[in-house]
PDB file of C-alpha atoms in Angstrom:
ATOM      1  CA  UNK A  44     -58.241 -76.201 -77.339  1.00 44.00           C
ATOM      2  CA  UNK A  45     -59.954 -78.596 -79.773  1.00 49.00           C
ATOM      3  CA  UNK A  46     -57.846 -78.057 -82.907  1.00 57.00           C
ATOM      4  CA  UNK A  47     -54.522 -79.518 -83.959  1.00 64.00           C
ATOM      5  CA  UNK A  48     -51.852 -77.707 -81.917  1.00 70.00           C
ATOM      6  CA  UNK A  49     -49.635 -75.220 -83.739  1.00 76.00           C
ATOM      7  CA  UNK A  50     -46.028 -75.974 -82.785  1.00 84.00           C
ATOM      8  CA  UNK A  51     -43.789 -72.892 -82.860  1.00 87.00           C
ATOM      9  CA  UNK A  52     -40.006 -72.371 -82.627  1.00 89.00           C
ATOM     10  CA  UNK A  53     -40.564 -71.300 -79.007  1.00 91.00           C
ATOM     11  CA  UNK A  54     -42.147 -74.697 -78.286  1.00 90.00           C
ATOM     12  CA  UNK A  55     -39.100 -76.487 -79.703  1.00 90.00           C
ATOM     13  CA  UNK A  56     -36.825 -74.282 -77.604  1.00 93.00           C
ATOM     14  CA  UNK A  57     -38.802 -74.996 -74.431  1.00 94.00           C
ATOM     15  CA  UNK A  58     -38.784 -78.765 -75.021  1.00 92.00           C
ATOM     16  CA  UNK A  59     -35.020 -78.720 -75.630  1.00 91.00           C
ATOM     17  CA  UNK A  60     -34.512 -76.673 -72.458  1.00 94.00           C
ATOM     18  CA  UNK A  61     -36.640 -79.074 -70.409  1.00 93.00           C
ATOM     19  CA  UNK A  62     -34.657 -82.061 -71.662  1.00 89.00           C
ATOM     20  CA  UNK A  63     -31.372 -80.443 -70.619  1.00 91.00           C
ATOM     21  CA  UNK A  64     -32.661 -79.216 -67.234  1.00 91.00           C
ATOM     22  CA  UNK A  65     -34.252 -82.519 -66.247  1.00 87.00           C
ATOM     23  CA  UNK A  66     -31.260 -84.445 -67.554  1.00 83.00           C
ATOM     24  CA  UNK A  67     -29.018 -82.470 -65.192  1.00 85.00           C
ATOM     25  CA  UNK A  68     -31.445 -82.946 -62.302  1.00 85.00           C
ATOM     26  CA  UNK A  69     -30.318 -86.532 -61.665  1.00 76.00           C
ATOM     27  CA  UNK A  70     -26.826 -85.284 -60.769  1.00 79.00           C
ATOM     28  CA  UNK A  71     -28.179 -82.906 -58.131  1.00 85.00           C
ATOM     29  CA  UNK A  72     -30.638 -85.453 -56.735  1.00 83.00           C
ATOM     30  CA  UNK A  73     -27.752 -87.850 -56.190  1.00 77.00           C
ATOM     31  CA  UNK A  74     -25.883 -85.150 -54.268  1.00 84.00           C
ATOM     32  CA  UNK A  75     -28.952 -84.131 -52.247  1.00 87.00           C
ATOM     33  CA  UNK A  76     -29.688 -87.719 -51.169  1.00 83.00           C
ATOM     34  CA  UNK A  77     -26.362 -87.735 -49.306  1.00 85.00           C
ATOM     35  CA  UNK A  78     -27.929 -85.403 -46.747  1.00 89.00           C
ATOM     36  CA  UNK A  79     -31.709 -85.943 -46.878  1.00 89.00           C
ATOM     37  CA  UNK A  80     -34.185 -88.823 -47.219  1.00 88.00           C
ATOM     38  CA  UNK A  81     -36.037 -89.433 -50.536  1.00 86.00           C
ATOM     39  CA  UNK A  82     -39.575 -88.407 -49.527  1.00 89.00           C
ATOM     40  CA  UNK A  83     -38.359 -85.293 -47.710  1.00 92.00           C
ATOM     41  CA  UNK A  84     -36.282 -84.383 -50.741  1.00 90.00           C
ATOM     42  CA  UNK A  85     -39.460 -84.539 -52.848  1.00 90.00           C
ATOM     43  CA  UNK A  86     -41.360 -82.568 -50.198  1.00 93.00           C
ATOM     44  CA  UNK A  87     -38.631 -79.930 -50.002  1.00 93.00           C
ATOM     45  CA  UNK A  88     -38.495 -79.517 -53.779  1.00 92.00           C
ATOM     46  CA  UNK A  89     -42.236 -79.244 -54.253  1.00 94.00           C
ATOM     47  CA  UNK A  90     -42.851 -77.169 -51.117  1.00 94.00           C
ATOM     48  CA  UNK A  91     -40.213 -74.584 -52.008  1.00 94.00           C
ATOM     49  CA  UNK A  92     -41.329 -74.506 -55.647  1.00 95.00           C
ATOM     50  CA  UNK A  93     -44.970 -74.021 -54.574  1.00 95.00           C
ATOM     51  CA  UNK A  94     -44.097 -71.021 -52.393  1.00 95.00           C
ATOM     52  CA  UNK A  95     -42.088 -69.451 -55.190  1.00 94.00           C
ATOM     53  CA  UNK A  96     -44.731 -70.104 -57.861  1.00 94.00           C
ATOM     54  CA  UNK A  97     -47.569 -68.755 -55.699  1.00 96.00           C
ATOM     55  CA  UNK A  98     -45.585 -65.571 -54.977  1.00 95.00           C
ATOM     56  CA  UNK A  99     -44.975 -64.949 -58.694  1.00 94.00           C
ATOM     57  CA  UNK A 100     -48.603 -65.757 -59.527  1.00 95.00           C
ATOM     58  CA  UNK A 101     -49.890 -63.303 -56.933  1.00 95.00           C
ATOM     59  CA  UNK A 102     -47.566 -60.582 -58.192  1.00 94.00           C
ATOM     60  CA  UNK A 103     -49.145 -61.096 -61.619  1.00 91.00           C
ATOM     61  CA  UNK A 104     -52.653 -60.591 -60.233  1.00 91.00           C
ATOM     62  CA  UNK A 105     -53.504 -64.007 -58.839  1.00 91.00           C
ATOM     63  CA  UNK A 106     -56.140 -64.886 -61.436  1.00 91.00           C
ATOM     64  CA  UNK A 107     -56.660 -68.572 -62.250  1.00 92.00           C
ATOM     65  CA  UNK A 108     -59.565 -69.484 -64.561  1.00 92.00           C
ATOM     66  CA  UNK A 109     -59.951 -66.872 -67.296  1.00 89.00           C
ATOM     67  CA  UNK A 110     -63.637 -67.536 -68.016  1.00 89.00           C
ATOM     68  CA  UNK A 111     -66.653 -68.713 -66.045  1.00 88.00           C
ATOM     69  CA  UNK A 112     -65.708 -72.303 -66.911  1.00 89.00           C
ATOM     70  CA  UNK A 113     -63.894 -73.972 -64.025  1.00 88.00           C
ATOM     71  CA  UNK A 114     -62.649 -77.489 -63.408  1.00 90.00           C
ATOM     72  CA  UNK A 115     -61.262 -77.755 -59.883  1.00 92.00           C
ATOM     73  CA  UNK A 116     -61.439 -81.546 -59.757  1.00 90.00           C
ATOM     74  CA  UNK A 117     -59.309 -82.023 -62.889  1.00 90.00           C
ATOM     75  CA  UNK A 118     -56.944 -79.298 -61.668  1.00 92.00           C
ATOM     76  CA  UNK A 119     -56.462 -81.024 -58.304  1.00 92.00           C
ATOM     77  CA  UNK A 120     -55.881 -84.457 -59.860  1.00 92.00           C
ATOM     78  CA  UNK A 121     -53.480 -83.052 -62.460  1.00 91.00           C
ATOM     79  CA  UNK A 122     -51.595 -81.303 -59.660  1.00 89.00           C
ATOM     80  CA  UNK A 123     -51.188 -84.541 -57.714  1.00 91.00           C
ATOM     81  CA  UNK A 124     -50.087 -86.471 -60.822  1.00 93.00           C
ATOM     82  CA  UNK A 125     -47.849 -83.628 -62.001  1.00 90.00           C
ATOM     83  CA  UNK A 126     -45.170 -83.996 -59.327  1.00 86.00           C
ATOM     84  CA  UNK A 127     -46.092 -85.422 -55.918  1.00 88.00           C
ATOM     85  CA  UNK A 128     -47.216 -88.929 -56.900  1.00 91.00           C
ATOM     86  CA  UNK A 129     -44.493 -89.595 -59.539  1.00 90.00           C
ATOM     87  CA  UNK A 130     -41.768 -88.162 -57.277  1.00 84.00           C
ATOM     88  CA  UNK A 131     -42.779 -90.523 -54.485  1.00 85.00           C
ATOM     89  CA  UNK A 132     -43.179 -93.519 -56.786  1.00 88.00           C
ATOM     90  CA  UNK A 133     -39.733 -92.959 -58.290  1.00 83.00           C
ATOM     91  CA  UNK A 134     -38.112 -92.408 -54.898  1.00 78.00           C
ATOM     92  CA  UNK A 135     -39.551 -95.692 -53.676  1.00 82.00           C
ATOM     93  CA  UNK A 136     -39.087 -97.645 -56.897  1.00 83.00           C
ATOM     94  CA  UNK A 137     -35.440 -96.691 -57.437  1.00 76.00           C
ATOM     95  CA  UNK A 138     -34.526 -98.386 -54.171  1.00 77.00           C
ATOM     96  CA  UNK A 139     -35.122-101.788 -55.804  1.00 82.00           C
ATOM     97  CA  UNK A 140     -34.612-101.353 -59.583  1.00 80.00           C
ATOM     98  CA  UNK A 141     -31.554-100.526 -61.648  1.00 71.00           C
ATOM     99  CA  UNK A 142     -31.024 -96.939 -62.794  1.00 66.00           C
ATOM    100  CA  UNK A 143     -31.222 -98.214 -66.382  1.00 68.00           C
ATOM    101  CA  UNK A 144     -34.734 -99.522 -65.916  1.00 76.00           C
ATOM    102  CA  UNK A 145     -35.789 -96.271 -64.244  1.00 74.00           C
ATOM    103  CA  UNK A 146     -34.551 -94.378 -67.314  1.00 73.00           C
ATOM    104  CA  UNK A 147     -36.367 -96.684 -69.739  1.00 77.00           C
ATOM    105  CA  UNK A 148     -39.568 -96.430 -67.708  1.00 81.00           C
ATOM    106  CA  UNK A 149     -39.462 -92.631 -67.939  1.00 79.00           C
ATOM    107  CA  UNK A 150     -38.930 -92.861 -71.706  1.00 81.00           C
ATOM    108  CA  UNK A 151     -41.989 -95.124 -71.925  1.00 83.00           C
ATOM    109  CA  UNK A 152     -44.072 -92.097 -70.951  1.00 84.00           C
ATOM    110  CA  UNK A 153     -44.122 -90.991 -74.600  1.00 85.00           C
ATOM    111  CA  UNK A 154     -45.631 -94.330 -75.637  1.00 86.00           C
ATOM    112  CA  UNK A 155     -48.138 -94.221 -72.762  1.00 88.00           C
ATOM    113  CA  UNK A 156     -49.129 -90.725 -73.865  1.00 89.00           C
ATOM    114  CA  UNK A 157     -50.091 -91.730 -77.412  1.00 86.00           C
ATOM    115  CA  UNK A 158     -53.278 -93.728 -76.673  1.00 90.00           C
ATOM    116  CA  UNK A 159     -54.339 -91.377 -73.858  1.00 89.00           C
ATOM    117  CA  UNK A 160     -54.044 -88.319 -76.091  1.00 88.00           C
ATOM    118  CA  UNK A 161     -55.739 -90.164 -78.959  1.00 88.00           C
ATOM    119  CA  UNK A 162     -58.763 -90.917 -76.767  1.00 88.00           C
ATOM    120  CA  UNK A 163     -59.046 -87.750 -74.700  1.00 90.00           C
ATOM    121  CA  UNK A 164     -57.391 -84.828 -76.540  1.00 87.00           C
ATOM    122  CA  UNK A 165     -59.019 -83.618 -79.771  1.00 83.00           C
ATOM    123  CA  UNK A 166     -56.457 -83.073 -82.513  1.00 80.00           C
ATOM    124  CA  UNK A 167     -53.925 -85.520 -81.027  1.00 84.00           C
ATOM    125  CA  UNK A 168     -54.600 -88.592 -83.163  1.00 84.00           C
ATOM    126  CA  UNK A 169     -52.342 -91.640 -83.428  1.00 84.00           C
ATOM    127  CA  UNK A 170     -50.861 -91.820 -86.913  1.00 85.00           C
ATOM    128  CA  UNK A 171     -48.551 -94.464 -88.361  1.00 87.00           C
ATOM    129  CA  UNK A 172     -45.747 -91.917 -88.709  1.00 86.00           C
ATOM    130  CA  UNK A 173     -46.142 -90.670 -85.138  1.00 85.00           C
ATOM    131  CA  UNK A 174     -46.183 -94.220 -83.722  1.00 89.00           C
ATOM    132  CA  UNK A 175     -43.106 -95.282 -85.703  1.00 89.00           C
ATOM    133  CA  UNK A 176     -41.251 -92.162 -84.589  1.00 88.00           C
ATOM    134  CA  UNK A 177     -42.042 -92.779 -80.936  1.00 88.00           C
ATOM    135  CA  UNK A 178     -40.920 -96.429 -81.204  1.00 90.00           C
ATOM    136  CA  UNK A 179     -37.652 -95.413 -82.863  1.00 88.00           C
ATOM    137  CA  UNK A 180     -37.013 -92.870 -80.104  1.00 86.00           C
ATOM    138  CA  UNK A 181     -37.726 -95.475 -77.447  1.00 86.00           C
ATOM    139  CA  UNK A 182     -35.288 -97.845 -79.155  1.00 86.00           C
ATOM    140  CA  UNK A 183     -32.686 -95.094 -78.974  1.00 84.00           C
ATOM    141  CA  UNK A 184     -33.153 -94.745 -75.213  1.00 83.00           C
ATOM    142  CA  UNK A 185     -32.838 -98.521 -74.809  1.00 82.00           C
ATOM    143  CA  UNK A 186     -29.572 -98.521 -76.789  1.00 83.00           C
ATOM    144  CA  UNK A 187     -28.358 -95.558 -74.740  1.00 78.00           C
ATOM    145  CA  UNK A 188     -28.887 -97.318 -71.422  1.00 71.00           C
ATOM    146  CA  UNK A 189     -27.491-100.616 -72.704  1.00 73.00           C
ATOM    147  CA  UNK A 190     -27.719-103.984 -71.006  1.00 63.00           C
ATOM    148  CA  UNK A 191     -28.532-102.486 -67.612  1.00 63.00           C
ATOM    149  CA  UNK A 192     -31.922-101.341 -68.931  1.00 62.00           C
ATOM    150  CA  UNK A 193     -33.575-104.689 -68.249  1.00 65.00           C
ATOM    151  CA  UNK A 194     -31.053-106.367 -65.956  1.00 70.00           C
ATOM    152  CA  UNK A 195     -32.500-107.577 -62.674  1.00 74.00           C
ATOM    153  CA  UNK A 196     -31.266-106.015 -59.457  1.00 70.00           C
ATOM    154  CA  UNK A 197     -31.990-109.251 -57.589  1.00 79.00           C
ATOM    155  CA  UNK A 198     -34.150-107.516 -54.987  1.00 81.00           C
ATOM    156  CA  UNK A 199     -37.295-109.535 -54.109  1.00 85.00           C
ATOM    157  CA  UNK A 200     -39.327-106.312 -54.264  1.00 85.00           C
ATOM    158  CA  UNK A 201     -38.034-105.458 -57.732  1.00 86.00           C
ATOM    159  CA  UNK A 202     -41.290-106.294 -59.620  1.00 87.00           C
ATOM    160  CA  UNK A 203     -43.142-103.787 -57.432  1.00 90.00           C
ATOM    161  CA  UNK A 204     -40.351-101.249 -57.909  1.00 87.00           C
ATOM    162  CA  UNK A 205     -40.675-101.606 -61.666  1.00 86.00           C
ATOM    163  CA  UNK A 206     -44.428-101.096 -61.438  1.00 90.00           C
ATOM    164  CA  UNK A 207     -43.798 -97.962 -59.375  1.00 89.00           C
ATOM    165  CA  UNK A 208     -41.451 -96.538 -62.039  1.00 87.00           C
ATOM    166  CA  UNK A 209     -43.916 -97.261 -64.849  1.00 89.00           C
ATOM    167  CA  UNK A 210     -46.647 -95.799 -62.662  1.00 91.00           C
ATOM    168  CA  UNK A 211     -44.625 -92.592 -62.356  1.00 90.00           C
ATOM    169  CA  UNK A 212     -44.354 -92.326 -66.141  1.00 89.00           C
ATOM    170  CA  UNK A 213     -48.118 -92.918 -66.398  1.00 92.00           C
ATOM    171  CA  UNK A 214     -48.732 -90.119 -63.893  1.00 93.00           C
ATOM    172  CA  UNK A 215     -46.890 -87.624 -66.083  1.00 91.00           C
ATOM    173  CA  UNK A 216     -48.949 -88.722 -69.098  1.00 91.00           C
ATOM    174  CA  UNK A 217     -52.245 -88.428 -67.198  1.00 93.00           C
ATOM    175  CA  UNK A 218     -51.407 -85.000 -65.781  1.00 93.00           C
ATOM    176  CA  UNK A 219     -50.449 -83.726 -69.246  1.00 92.00           C
ATOM    177  CA  UNK A 220     -53.783 -84.826 -70.713  1.00 92.00           C
ATOM    178  CA  UNK A 221     -55.754 -83.304 -67.832  1.00 92.00           C
ATOM    179  CA  UNK A 222     -53.885 -79.993 -68.096  1.00 92.00           C
ATOM    180  CA  UNK A 223     -54.487 -79.829 -71.836  1.00 91.00           C
ATOM    181  CA  UNK A 224     -58.244 -80.373 -71.329  1.00 90.00           C
ATOM    182  CA  UNK A 225     -58.662 -77.638 -68.710  1.00 91.00           C
ATOM    183  CA  UNK A 226     -60.713 -74.554 -69.708  1.00 91.00           C
ATOM    184  CA  UNK A 227     -58.879 -71.254 -70.371  1.00 91.00           C
ATOM    185  CA  UNK A 228     -56.528 -70.711 -67.439  1.00 92.00           C
ATOM    186  CA  UNK A 229     -53.613 -68.470 -66.517  1.00 94.00           C
ATOM    187  CA  UNK A 230     -50.456 -70.604 -66.937  1.00 91.00           C
ATOM    188  CA  UNK A 231     -48.767 -69.059 -63.901  1.00 92.00           C
ATOM    189  CA  UNK A 232     -51.827 -69.833 -61.782  1.00 94.00           C
ATOM    190  CA  UNK A 233     -51.994 -73.358 -63.159  1.00 93.00           C
ATOM    191  CA  UNK A 234     -48.315 -73.958 -62.365  1.00 92.00           C
ATOM    192  CA  UNK A 235     -48.739 -72.565 -58.849  1.00 94.00           C
ATOM    193  CA  UNK A 236     -51.888 -74.540 -58.018  1.00 94.00           C
ATOM    194  CA  UNK A 237     -50.437 -77.764 -59.425  1.00 92.00           C
ATOM    195  CA  UNK A 238     -47.511 -77.430 -57.030  1.00 94.00           C
ATOM    196  CA  UNK A 239     -49.785 -76.456 -54.124  1.00 95.00           C
ATOM    197  CA  UNK A 240     -51.923 -79.564 -54.601  1.00 94.00           C
ATOM    198  CA  UNK A 241     -48.757 -81.647 -54.933  1.00 92.00           C
ATOM    199  CA  UNK A 242     -47.287 -80.303 -51.695  1.00 94.00           C
ATOM    200  CA  UNK A 243     -50.578 -81.034 -49.884  1.00 93.00           C
ATOM    201  CA  UNK A 244     -49.965 -84.718 -50.608  1.00 93.00           C
ATOM    202  CA  UNK A 245     -46.199 -85.138 -50.481  1.00 93.00           C
ATOM    203  CA  UNK A 246     -45.524 -83.353 -47.166  1.00 94.00           C
ATOM    204  CA  UNK A 247     -47.989 -85.483 -45.101  1.00 95.00           C
ATOM    205  CA  UNK A 248     -46.748 -88.588 -46.940  1.00 93.00           C
ATOM    206  CA  UNK A 249     -43.167 -87.781 -45.991  1.00 93.00           C
ATOM    207  CA  UNK A 250     -44.217 -87.383 -42.351  1.00 95.00           C
ATOM    208  CA  UNK A 251     -45.972 -90.756 -42.355  1.00 94.00           C
ATOM    209  CA  UNK A 252     -43.277 -92.697 -44.228  1.00 91.00           C
ATOM    210  CA  UNK A 253     -40.068 -91.090 -42.928  1.00 92.00           C
ATOM    211  CA  UNK A 254     -41.106 -89.303 -39.731  1.00 94.00           C
ATOM    212  CA  UNK A 255     -40.151 -85.713 -38.856  1.00 93.00           C
ATOM    213  CA  UNK A 256     -37.932 -83.969 -41.397  1.00 88.00           C
ATOM    214  CA  UNK A 257     -34.175 -84.373 -40.892  1.00 86.00           C
ATOM    215  CA  UNK A 258     -31.976 -81.341 -40.316  1.00 87.00           C
ATOM    216  CA  UNK A 259     -29.816 -81.240 -43.450  1.00 89.00           C
ATOM    217  CA  UNK A 260     -26.522 -79.413 -43.680  1.00 92.00           C
ATOM    218  CA  UNK A 261     -26.166 -76.086 -45.491  1.00 93.00           C
ATOM    219  CA  UNK A 262     -24.888 -77.707 -48.696  1.00 93.00           C
ATOM    220  CA  UNK A 263     -27.911 -80.003 -48.905  1.00 93.00           C
ATOM    221  CA  UNK A 264     -30.299 -77.109 -48.255  1.00 93.00           C
ATOM    222  CA  UNK A 265     -28.779 -75.149 -51.134  1.00 94.00           C
ATOM    223  CA  UNK A 266     -29.135 -78.158 -53.452  1.00 93.00           C
ATOM    224  CA  UNK A 267     -32.782 -78.672 -52.425  1.00 93.00           C
ATOM    225  CA  UNK A 268     -33.444 -74.959 -53.010  1.00 93.00           C
ATOM    226  CA  UNK A 269     -31.815 -75.211 -56.458  1.00 94.00           C
ATOM    227  CA  UNK A 270     -33.914 -78.273 -57.294  1.00 93.00           C
ATOM    228  CA  UNK A 271     -37.035 -76.437 -56.194  1.00 93.00           C
ATOM    229  CA  UNK A 272     -36.184 -73.296 -58.167  1.00 94.00           C
ATOM    230  CA  UNK A 273     -35.062 -74.613 -61.563  1.00 94.00           C
ATOM    231  CA  UNK A 274     -36.182 -78.194 -62.361  1.00 91.00           C
ATOM    232  CA  UNK A 275     -39.372 -77.970 -60.281  1.00 92.00           C
ATOM    233  CA  UNK A 276     -40.774 -74.417 -60.309  1.00 93.00           C
ATOM    234  CA  UNK A 277     -39.168 -73.102 -63.492  1.00 93.00           C
ATOM    235  CA  UNK A 278     -39.402 -76.307 -65.517  1.00 92.00           C
ATOM    236  CA  UNK A 279     -42.975 -76.916 -64.354  1.00 92.00           C
ATOM    237  CA  UNK A 280     -43.946 -73.548 -65.823  1.00 93.00           C
ATOM    238  CA  UNK A 281     -42.273 -74.390 -69.141  1.00 94.00           C
ATOM    239  CA  UNK A 282     -43.947 -77.815 -69.158  1.00 93.00           C
ATOM    240  CA  UNK A 283     -47.386 -76.270 -68.698  1.00 93.00           C
ATOM    241  CA  UNK A 284     -46.758 -73.685 -71.424  1.00 93.00           C
ATOM    242  CA  UNK A 285     -45.785 -76.474 -73.849  1.00 92.00           C
ATOM    243  CA  UNK A 286     -48.768 -78.675 -72.942  1.00 92.00           C
ATOM    244  CA  UNK A 287     -51.271 -75.829 -73.245  1.00 89.00           C
ATOM    245  CA  UNK A 288     -49.871 -74.561 -76.550  1.00 88.00           C
ATOM    246  CA  UNK A 289     -48.291 -77.515 -78.394  1.00 88.00           C
ATOM    247  CA  UNK A 290     -50.107 -80.449 -76.774  1.00 88.00           C
ATOM    248  CA  UNK A 291     -49.165 -83.373 -74.528  1.00 90.00           C
ATOM    249  CA  UNK A 292     -47.784 -85.640 -77.277  1.00 87.00           C
ATOM    250  CA  UNK A 293     -45.239 -83.008 -78.313  1.00 89.00           C
ATOM    251  CA  UNK A 294     -44.365 -82.471 -74.655  1.00 90.00           C
ATOM    252  CA  UNK A 295     -43.709 -86.219 -74.263  1.00 88.00           C
ATOM    253  CA  UNK A 296     -40.650 -85.890 -76.533  1.00 87.00           C
ATOM    254  CA  UNK A 297     -38.813 -84.595 -73.462  1.00 89.00           C
ATOM    255  CA  UNK A 298     -38.833 -88.104 -71.989  1.00 85.00           C
ATOM    256  CA  UNK A 299     -36.434 -89.259 -74.748  1.00 84.00           C
ATOM    257  CA  UNK A 300     -34.062 -86.352 -74.220  1.00 86.00           C
ATOM    258  CA  UNK A 301     -33.698 -86.655 -70.445  1.00 83.00           C
ATOM    259  CA  UNK A 302     -31.675 -89.918 -70.373  1.00 82.00           C
ATOM    260  CA  UNK A 303     -29.562 -88.699 -73.296  1.00 83.00           C
ATOM    261  CA  UNK A 304     -28.621 -85.460 -71.521  1.00 85.00           C
ATOM    262  CA  UNK A 305     -28.081 -87.333 -68.261  1.00 79.00           C
ATOM    263  CA  UNK A 306     -25.477 -89.554 -69.933  1.00 80.00           C
ATOM    264  CA  UNK A 307     -23.824 -86.651 -71.792  1.00 83.00           C
ATOM    265  CA  UNK A 308     -23.566 -84.523 -68.637  1.00 82.00           C
ATOM    266  CA  UNK A 309     -22.230 -87.512 -66.711  1.00 78.00           C
ATOM    267  CA  UNK A 310     -19.400 -87.773 -69.255  1.00 82.00           C
ATOM    268  CA  UNK A 311     -18.685 -84.021 -69.236  1.00 84.00           C
ATOM    269  CA  UNK A 312     -19.063 -83.257 -65.519  1.00 81.00           C
ATOM    270  CA  UNK A 313     -18.400 -86.536 -63.722  1.00 73.00           C
ATOM    271  CA  UNK A 314     -15.828 -87.918 -66.141  1.00 80.00           C
ATOM    272  CA  UNK A 315     -17.858 -91.069 -66.821  1.00 73.00           C
ATOM    273  CA  UNK A 316     -16.565 -93.197 -69.722  1.00 79.00           C
ATOM    274  CA  UNK A 317     -17.749 -92.437 -73.254  1.00 79.00           C
ATOM    275  CA  UNK A 318     -19.396 -95.349 -75.073  1.00 78.00           C
ATOM    276  CA  UNK A 319     -19.677 -95.392 -78.890  1.00 82.00           C
ATOM    277  CA  UNK A 320     -23.274 -96.597 -78.457  1.00 78.00           C
ATOM    278  CA  UNK A 321     -24.092 -93.043 -77.353  1.00 79.00           C
ATOM    279  CA  UNK A 322     -23.761 -91.826 -80.948  1.00 84.00           C
ATOM    280  CA  UNK A 323     -26.088 -94.556 -82.246  1.00 85.00           C
ATOM    281  CA  UNK A 324     -28.570 -93.828 -79.460  1.00 82.00           C
ATOM    282  CA  UNK A 325     -28.530 -90.088 -80.169  1.00 82.00           C
ATOM    283  CA  UNK A 326     -29.070 -90.790 -83.859  1.00 87.00           C
ATOM    284  CA  UNK A 327     -32.084 -92.990 -83.143  1.00 86.00           C
ATOM    285  CA  UNK A 328     -33.569 -90.493 -80.691  1.00 84.00           C
ATOM    286  CA  UNK A 329     -33.204 -87.609 -83.149  1.00 84.00           C
ATOM    287  CA  UNK A 330     -34.564 -89.763 -85.976  1.00 87.00           C
ATOM    288  CA  UNK A 331     -37.558 -90.658 -83.810  1.00 83.00           C
ATOM    289  CA  UNK A 332     -38.241 -86.975 -83.138  1.00 83.00           C
ATOM    290  CA  UNK A 333     -37.873 -86.188 -86.850  1.00 84.00           C
ATOM    291  CA  UNK A 334     -40.288 -88.921 -87.927  1.00 84.00           C
ATOM    292  CA  UNK A 335     -42.905 -88.365 -85.217  1.00 81.00           C
ATOM    293  CA  UNK A 336     -42.910 -84.569 -85.694  1.00 79.00           C
ATOM    294  CA  UNK A 337     -42.447 -84.470 -89.467  1.00 78.00           C
ATOM    295  CA  UNK A 338     -45.752 -82.679 -90.004  1.00 73.00           C
ATOM    296  CA  UNK A 339     -44.959 -80.030 -87.383  1.00 67.00           C
ATOM    297  CA  UNK A 340     -41.485 -79.484 -88.855  1.00 70.00           C
ATOM    298  CA  UNK A 341     -42.889 -79.091 -92.362  1.00 74.00           C
ATOM    299  CA  UNK A 342     -45.437 -76.546 -91.142  1.00 68.00           C
ATOM    300  CA  UNK A 343     -42.696 -74.733 -89.229  1.00 65.00           C
ATOM    301  CA  UNK A 344     -40.549 -74.358 -92.347  1.00 70.00           C
ATOM    302  CA  UNK A 345     -43.438 -73.543 -94.649  1.00 63.00           C
ATOM    303  CA  UNK A 346     -44.036 -76.818 -96.481  1.00 53.00           C
ATOM    304  CA  UNK A 347     -47.617 -78.025 -96.869  1.00 48.00           C
ATOM    305  CA  UNK A 348     -48.634 -81.315 -95.269  1.00 49.00           C
ATOM    306  CA  UNK A 349     -51.888 -83.132 -94.720  1.00 47.00           C
ATOM    307  CA  UNK A 350     -53.769 -82.411 -91.482  1.00 45.00           C
ATOM    308  CA  UNK A 351     -53.244 -85.907 -90.129  1.00 47.00           C
ATOM    309  CA  UNK A 352     -49.475 -85.962 -90.558  1.00 47.00           C
TER     310      UNK A 352
END
């Protein structure tokens, strides 16, 4: 785990899949919130996903650490920061900030990741090319979301809501670094335990903040189950596979794709208006990925590059 990660075609496919899945998630969250409160939605997603992941893990043998090296503390913290804490921060923060700012704050996760990975993950050094690529991608997200990205909602609690959204993005960055630094571990066990630790926090928090769980209708239950199955359990497994194999900086590229797919799916499914700025934004995002991952792309297609590229 201490060498430069080797990024494979499978890694690119998983990152693209995660961007599409998480981009579509916003549509289903909006539908689910019509019948359930925010914290209980997070608790339902994580709780259901934890049960499913543990069942699959046990069917595969139930082994976690693959050597005598263990790191339960880092595993527990990464589990909390992997889903429970950011879900709750976003649920609370989005009550007072614009959706545009929430999207930009999630995209900032890639920039937050760079210094953390540079300091704590061997082989993930900040290079000029990587930094420029990340900044170009972030500019693309800002163009995509337009003027609403930094427009004030007028809510007196908005500054705290913005901090909560940025805090959520920081949580994802921290959990990625911690997961990358863990000793050899079964990815199915890691995914299951991360969700178990997350549910241990989010369910009591939902009880304290929102009281006993509401009784949602059948439609809402199906949506919560879908959110738990695909963007939580399934996507969490893909996320861990990418982090453990390709590294947290490569994984952070997903944060630029999510708002792009969210806008595209909104146009296709919800009939939202098409804006020409979408094409410019997509161009900048793809250019940012190209620049930041130029070394990985050259290695993938057989061209020699320097180790630090």
